[in-house]
CSV table of C-alpha atoms in Angstrom, one decimal:
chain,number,residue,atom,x,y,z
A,1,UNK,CA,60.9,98.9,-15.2
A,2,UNK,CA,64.2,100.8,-15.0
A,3,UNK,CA,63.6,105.0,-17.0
A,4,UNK,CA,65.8,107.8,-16.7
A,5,UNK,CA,64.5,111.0,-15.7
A,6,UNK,CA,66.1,113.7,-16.7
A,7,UNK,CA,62.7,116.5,-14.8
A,8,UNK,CA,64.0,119.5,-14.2
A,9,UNK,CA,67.0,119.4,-16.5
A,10,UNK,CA,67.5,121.6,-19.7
A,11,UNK,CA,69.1,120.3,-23.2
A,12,UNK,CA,70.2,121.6,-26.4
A,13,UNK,CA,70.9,119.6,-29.4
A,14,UNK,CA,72.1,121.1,-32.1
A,15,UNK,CA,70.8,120.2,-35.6
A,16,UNK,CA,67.8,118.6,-34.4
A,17,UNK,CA,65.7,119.9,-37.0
A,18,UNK,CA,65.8,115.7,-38.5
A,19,UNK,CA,67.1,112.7,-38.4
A,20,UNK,CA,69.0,111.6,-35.3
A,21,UNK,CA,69.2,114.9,-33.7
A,22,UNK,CA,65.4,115.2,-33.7
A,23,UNK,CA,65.0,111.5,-32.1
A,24,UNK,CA,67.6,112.5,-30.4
A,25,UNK,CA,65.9,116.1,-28.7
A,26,UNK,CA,62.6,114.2,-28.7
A,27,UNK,CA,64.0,111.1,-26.3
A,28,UNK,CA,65.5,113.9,-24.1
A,29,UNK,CA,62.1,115.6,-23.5
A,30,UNK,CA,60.0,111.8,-23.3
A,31,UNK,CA,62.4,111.8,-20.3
A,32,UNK,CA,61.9,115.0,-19.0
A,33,UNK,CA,63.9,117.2,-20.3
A,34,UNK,CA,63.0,120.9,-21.4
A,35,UNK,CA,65.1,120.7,-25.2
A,36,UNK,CA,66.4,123.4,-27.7
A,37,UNK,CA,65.9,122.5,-31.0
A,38,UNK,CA,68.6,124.0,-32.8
A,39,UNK,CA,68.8,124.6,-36.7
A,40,UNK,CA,70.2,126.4,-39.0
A,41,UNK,CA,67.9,127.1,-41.7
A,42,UNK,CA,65.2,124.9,-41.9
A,43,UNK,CA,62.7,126.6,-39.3
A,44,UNK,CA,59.9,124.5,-40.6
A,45,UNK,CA,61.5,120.9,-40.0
A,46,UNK,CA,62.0,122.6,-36.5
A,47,UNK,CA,58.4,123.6,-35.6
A,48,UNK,CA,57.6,119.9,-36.5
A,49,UNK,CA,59.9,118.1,-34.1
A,50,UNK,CA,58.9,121.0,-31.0
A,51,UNK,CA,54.7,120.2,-32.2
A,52,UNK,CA,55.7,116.7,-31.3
A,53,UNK,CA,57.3,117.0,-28.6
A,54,UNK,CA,54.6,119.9,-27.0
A,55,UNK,CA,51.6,117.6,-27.7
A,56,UNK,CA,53.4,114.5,-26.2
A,57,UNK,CA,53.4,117.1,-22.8
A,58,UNK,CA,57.0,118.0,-23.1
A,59,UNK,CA,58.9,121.5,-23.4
A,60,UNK,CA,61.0,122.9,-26.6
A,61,UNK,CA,62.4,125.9,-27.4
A,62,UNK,CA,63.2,127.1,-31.0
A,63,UNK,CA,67.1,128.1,-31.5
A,64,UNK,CA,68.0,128.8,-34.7
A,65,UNK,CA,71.7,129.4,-35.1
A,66,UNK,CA,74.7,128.4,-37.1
A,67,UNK,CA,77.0,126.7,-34.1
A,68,UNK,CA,79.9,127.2,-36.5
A,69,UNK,CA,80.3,130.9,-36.5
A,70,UNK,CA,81.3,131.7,-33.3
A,71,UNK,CA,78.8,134.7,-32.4
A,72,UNK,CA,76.3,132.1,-33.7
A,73,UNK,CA,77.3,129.5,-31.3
A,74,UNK,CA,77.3,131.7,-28.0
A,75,UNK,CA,73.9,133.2,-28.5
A,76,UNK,CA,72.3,129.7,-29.3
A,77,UNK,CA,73.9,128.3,-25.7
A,78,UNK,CA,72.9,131.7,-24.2
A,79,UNK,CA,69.4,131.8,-25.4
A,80,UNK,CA,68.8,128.3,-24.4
A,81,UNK,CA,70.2,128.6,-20.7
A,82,UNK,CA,68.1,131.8,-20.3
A,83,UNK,CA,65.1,131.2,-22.1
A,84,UNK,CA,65.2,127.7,-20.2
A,85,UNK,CA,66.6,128.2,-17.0
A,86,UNK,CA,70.0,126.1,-16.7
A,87,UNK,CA,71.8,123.7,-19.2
A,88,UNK,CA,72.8,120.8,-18.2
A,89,UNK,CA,72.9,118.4,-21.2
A,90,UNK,CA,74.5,120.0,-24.8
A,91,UNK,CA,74.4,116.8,-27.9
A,92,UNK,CA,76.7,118.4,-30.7
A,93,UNK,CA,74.3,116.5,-33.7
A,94,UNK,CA,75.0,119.2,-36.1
A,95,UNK,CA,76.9,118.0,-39.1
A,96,UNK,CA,77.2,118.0,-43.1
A,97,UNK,CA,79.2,115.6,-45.6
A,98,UNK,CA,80.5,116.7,-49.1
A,99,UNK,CA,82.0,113.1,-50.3
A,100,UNK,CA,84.8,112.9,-53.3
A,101,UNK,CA,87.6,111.0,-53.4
A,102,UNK,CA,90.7,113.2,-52.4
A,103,UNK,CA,92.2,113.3,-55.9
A,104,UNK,CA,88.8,115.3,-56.7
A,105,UNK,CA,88.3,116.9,-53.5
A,106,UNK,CA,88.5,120.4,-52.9
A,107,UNK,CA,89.8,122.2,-50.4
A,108,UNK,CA,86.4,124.2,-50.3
A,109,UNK,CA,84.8,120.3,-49.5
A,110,UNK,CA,87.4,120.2,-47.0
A,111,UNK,CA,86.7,123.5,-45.5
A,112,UNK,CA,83.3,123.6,-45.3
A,113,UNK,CA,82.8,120.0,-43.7
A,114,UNK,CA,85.4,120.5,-40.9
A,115,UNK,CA,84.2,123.4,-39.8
A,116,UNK,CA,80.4,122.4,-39.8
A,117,UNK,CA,81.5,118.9,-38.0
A,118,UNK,CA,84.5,120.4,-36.2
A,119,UNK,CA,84.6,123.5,-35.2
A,120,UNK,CA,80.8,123.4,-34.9
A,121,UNK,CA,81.2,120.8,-32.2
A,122,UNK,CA,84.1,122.8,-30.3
A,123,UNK,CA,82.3,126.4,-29.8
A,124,UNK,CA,78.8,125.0,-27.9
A,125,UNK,CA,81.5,123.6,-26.3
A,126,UNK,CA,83.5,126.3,-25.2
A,127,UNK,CA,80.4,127.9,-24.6
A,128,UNK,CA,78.4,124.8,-22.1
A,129,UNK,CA,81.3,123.8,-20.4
A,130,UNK,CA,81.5,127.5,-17.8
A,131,UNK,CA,77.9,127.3,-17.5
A,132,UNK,CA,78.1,123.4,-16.5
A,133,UNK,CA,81.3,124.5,-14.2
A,134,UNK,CA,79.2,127.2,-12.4
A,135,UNK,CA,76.9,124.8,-11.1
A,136,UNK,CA,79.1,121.4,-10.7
A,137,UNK,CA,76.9,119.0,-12.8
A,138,UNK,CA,76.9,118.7,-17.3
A,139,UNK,CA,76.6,116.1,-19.8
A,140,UNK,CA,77.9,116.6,-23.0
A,141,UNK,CA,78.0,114.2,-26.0
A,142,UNK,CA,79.1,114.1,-29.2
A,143,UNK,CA,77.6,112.9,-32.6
A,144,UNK,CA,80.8,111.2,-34.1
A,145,UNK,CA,80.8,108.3,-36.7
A,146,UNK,CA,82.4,104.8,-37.5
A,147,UNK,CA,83.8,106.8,-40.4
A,148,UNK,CA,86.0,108.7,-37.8
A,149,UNK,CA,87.2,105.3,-36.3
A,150,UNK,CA,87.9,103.1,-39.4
A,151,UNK,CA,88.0,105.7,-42.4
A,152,UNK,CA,85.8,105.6,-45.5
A,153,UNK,CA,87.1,105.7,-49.3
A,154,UNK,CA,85.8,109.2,-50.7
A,155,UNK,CA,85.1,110.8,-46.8
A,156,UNK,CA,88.9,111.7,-45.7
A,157,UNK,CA,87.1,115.4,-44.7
A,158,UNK,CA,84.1,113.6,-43.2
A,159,UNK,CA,86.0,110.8,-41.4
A,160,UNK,CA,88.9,113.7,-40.2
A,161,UNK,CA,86.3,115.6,-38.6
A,162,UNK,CA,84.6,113.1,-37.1
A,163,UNK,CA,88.1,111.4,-35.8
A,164,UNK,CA,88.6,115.2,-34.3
A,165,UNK,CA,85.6,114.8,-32.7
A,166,UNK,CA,86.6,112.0,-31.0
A,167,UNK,CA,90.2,113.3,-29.4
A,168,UNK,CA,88.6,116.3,-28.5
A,169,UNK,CA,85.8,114.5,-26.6
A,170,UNK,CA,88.7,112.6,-24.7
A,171,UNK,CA,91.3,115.8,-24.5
A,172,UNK,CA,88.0,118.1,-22.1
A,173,UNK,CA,87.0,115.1,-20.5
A,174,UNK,CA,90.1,115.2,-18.8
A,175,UNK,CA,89.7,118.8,-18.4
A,176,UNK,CA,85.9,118.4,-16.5
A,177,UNK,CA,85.6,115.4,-14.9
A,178,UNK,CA,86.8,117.2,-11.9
A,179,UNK,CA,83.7,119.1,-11.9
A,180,UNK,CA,81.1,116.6,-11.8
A,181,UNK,CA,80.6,117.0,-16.3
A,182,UNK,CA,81.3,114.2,-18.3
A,183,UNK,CA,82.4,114.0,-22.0
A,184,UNK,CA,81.5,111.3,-24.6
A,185,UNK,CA,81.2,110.3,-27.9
A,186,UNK,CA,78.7,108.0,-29.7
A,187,UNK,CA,79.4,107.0,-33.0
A,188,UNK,CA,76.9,105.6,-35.4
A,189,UNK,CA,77.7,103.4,-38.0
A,190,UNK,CA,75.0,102.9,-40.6
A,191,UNK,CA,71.6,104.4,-39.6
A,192,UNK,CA,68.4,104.3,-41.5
A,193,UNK,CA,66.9,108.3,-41.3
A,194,UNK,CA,64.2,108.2,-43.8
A,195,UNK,CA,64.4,111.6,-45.9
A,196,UNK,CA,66.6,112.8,-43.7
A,197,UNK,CA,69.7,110.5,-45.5
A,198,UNK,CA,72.4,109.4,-43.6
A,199,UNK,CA,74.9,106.8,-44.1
A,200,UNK,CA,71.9,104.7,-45.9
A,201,UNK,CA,70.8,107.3,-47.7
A,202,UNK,CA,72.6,107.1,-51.0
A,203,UNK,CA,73.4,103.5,-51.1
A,204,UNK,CA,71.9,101.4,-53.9
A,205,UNK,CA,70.4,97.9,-53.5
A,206,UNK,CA,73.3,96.6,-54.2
A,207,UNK,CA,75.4,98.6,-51.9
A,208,UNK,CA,72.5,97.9,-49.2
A,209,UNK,CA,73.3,94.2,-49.5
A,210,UNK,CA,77.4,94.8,-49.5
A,211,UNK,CA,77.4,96.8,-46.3
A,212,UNK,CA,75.0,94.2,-44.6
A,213,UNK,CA,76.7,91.9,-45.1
A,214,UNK,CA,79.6,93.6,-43.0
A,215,UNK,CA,76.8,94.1,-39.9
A,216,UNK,CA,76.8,91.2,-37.8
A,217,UNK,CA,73.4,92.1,-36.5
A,218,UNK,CA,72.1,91.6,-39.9
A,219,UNK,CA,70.4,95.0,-40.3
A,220,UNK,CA,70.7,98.7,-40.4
A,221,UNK,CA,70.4,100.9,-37.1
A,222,UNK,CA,67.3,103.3,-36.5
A,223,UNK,CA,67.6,106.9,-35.2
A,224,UNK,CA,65.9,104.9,-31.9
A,225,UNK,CA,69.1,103.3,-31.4
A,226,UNK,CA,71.3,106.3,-31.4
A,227,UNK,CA,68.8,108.2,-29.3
A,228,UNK,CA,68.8,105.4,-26.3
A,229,UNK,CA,72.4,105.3,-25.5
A,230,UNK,CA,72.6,109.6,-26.1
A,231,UNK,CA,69.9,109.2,-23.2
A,232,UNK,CA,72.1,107.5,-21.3
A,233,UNK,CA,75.3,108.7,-21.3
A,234,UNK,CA,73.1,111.9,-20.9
A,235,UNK,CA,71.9,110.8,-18.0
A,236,UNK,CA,73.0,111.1,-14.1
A,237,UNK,CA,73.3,107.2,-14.0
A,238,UNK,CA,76.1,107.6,-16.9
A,239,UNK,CA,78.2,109.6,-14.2
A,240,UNK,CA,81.5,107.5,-14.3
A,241,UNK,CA,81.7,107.4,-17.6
A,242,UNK,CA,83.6,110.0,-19.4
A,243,UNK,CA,86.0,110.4,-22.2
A,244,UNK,CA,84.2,107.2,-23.9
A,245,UNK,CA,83.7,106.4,-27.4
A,246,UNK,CA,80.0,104.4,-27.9
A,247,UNK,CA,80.0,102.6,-31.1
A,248,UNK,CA,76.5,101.8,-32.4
A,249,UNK,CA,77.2,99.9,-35.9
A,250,UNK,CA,75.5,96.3,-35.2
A,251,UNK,CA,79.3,95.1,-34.6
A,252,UNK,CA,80.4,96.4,-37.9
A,253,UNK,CA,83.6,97.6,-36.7
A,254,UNK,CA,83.9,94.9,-33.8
């Protein structure tokens, strides 16, 4: 049977406290990888996702930092590549939602999710990509959304940031691929999280059965689903592949 290893290599993902970004770190580390868990405030949700991956053999780091402030940002990429040895794989997870329709949106909505989403995504960035230069290999990927492709009625700030996501995953892959880093995007569409929320997590059962019935595959996605193509394009088999969009929506938006 065909695996990835990723032994030897070090990854952060940021807000992988929950939800996808904890399947996310924990697939990394099933293949090898030594992760940071990065978080913001909930240490606790943290420790849980790092006891799993530790007693399943693997290696995490705890790296609690808010990748949106830009002192924040630099010390979680530092500590990581220090504490860890290398980085070679950064997932930008980290991300919020404050949903209104615009007419009662304010511009503190606005503000607060494009610079969680957006600006969040931009500084681990700024921060991987020299480290990733210096030694000729990286993988980064980006936790976008169907929202940012298609637009959502009361998410203009969530779908905005998640659209920027997008053009600035294909603006520095142009800028890396000469140095052996690639640069994509994966962008879930309806994803079942448990507590954690998501897309899913608000919808009533009547609102379950409308968006179904948009989903050709008949179902919503799993965490599991995001995960296994972030492994991938994560991966030194997903070399070629850069400045790529991945949607994962059951052919929602096909």
């Amino acid at each position: 049977m065909y695996t990835i290893d990723l032994t030897g290599q070090v990854a952060l993902v940021t807000g992988s406290s929950r939800g996808i970004g904890a399947e996310i770190a924990k697939s990394l580390a099933a293949a090898g990888a030594s992760v940071g868990i990065n978080y913001r405030s909930n240490a606790d949700a943290a420790d849980v996702v790092i006891d799993e991956i530790r007693a399943a053999g693997g290696e995490a780091l705890r790296v609690p930092g808010d990748v949106s402030d830009e002192n924040s940002a630099e010390a979680v990429v530092k500590t990581t590549a220090d504490r860890l040895g290398r980085l070679d794989i950064l997932v930008n997870n980290a991300g919020i939602n404050r949903d209104r329709l615009v007419m009662r949106m304010t511009a503190e909505d606005w503000d607060e999710v494009l610079t969680v989403n957006l600006r969040g995504t931009f500084l681990p960035t700024r921060f991987a990509i020299p480290l990733m230069v210096r030694q000729r290999y990286g993988r980064v990927v980006n936790i976008s959304s169907v929202v940012g492709l298609s637009g959502n009625p009361g998410q203009a700030n969530y779908a905005a940031s998640k659209a920027g996501q997008i053009g600035m995953t294909k603006a520095i892959a142009r800028e890396v691929a000469s140095r052996n880093i690639t640069v994509n995007a994966v962008a879930p569409g309806f994803i079942e999280v448990g507590a954690a929320g998501g897309m899913t997590g608000e919808l009533n059962e009547e609102q379950r059965s409308q968006v179904l019935s948009r989903v050709p595959a008949g179902r919503f996605g799993a965490a599991g689903d995001v995960a296994s193509a972030v492994l991938y394009l994560a991966s030194p088999e997903a070399g070629y592949i850069t400045g790529q969009t991945l949607t994962i929506d059951g052919g929602m938006t096909a």
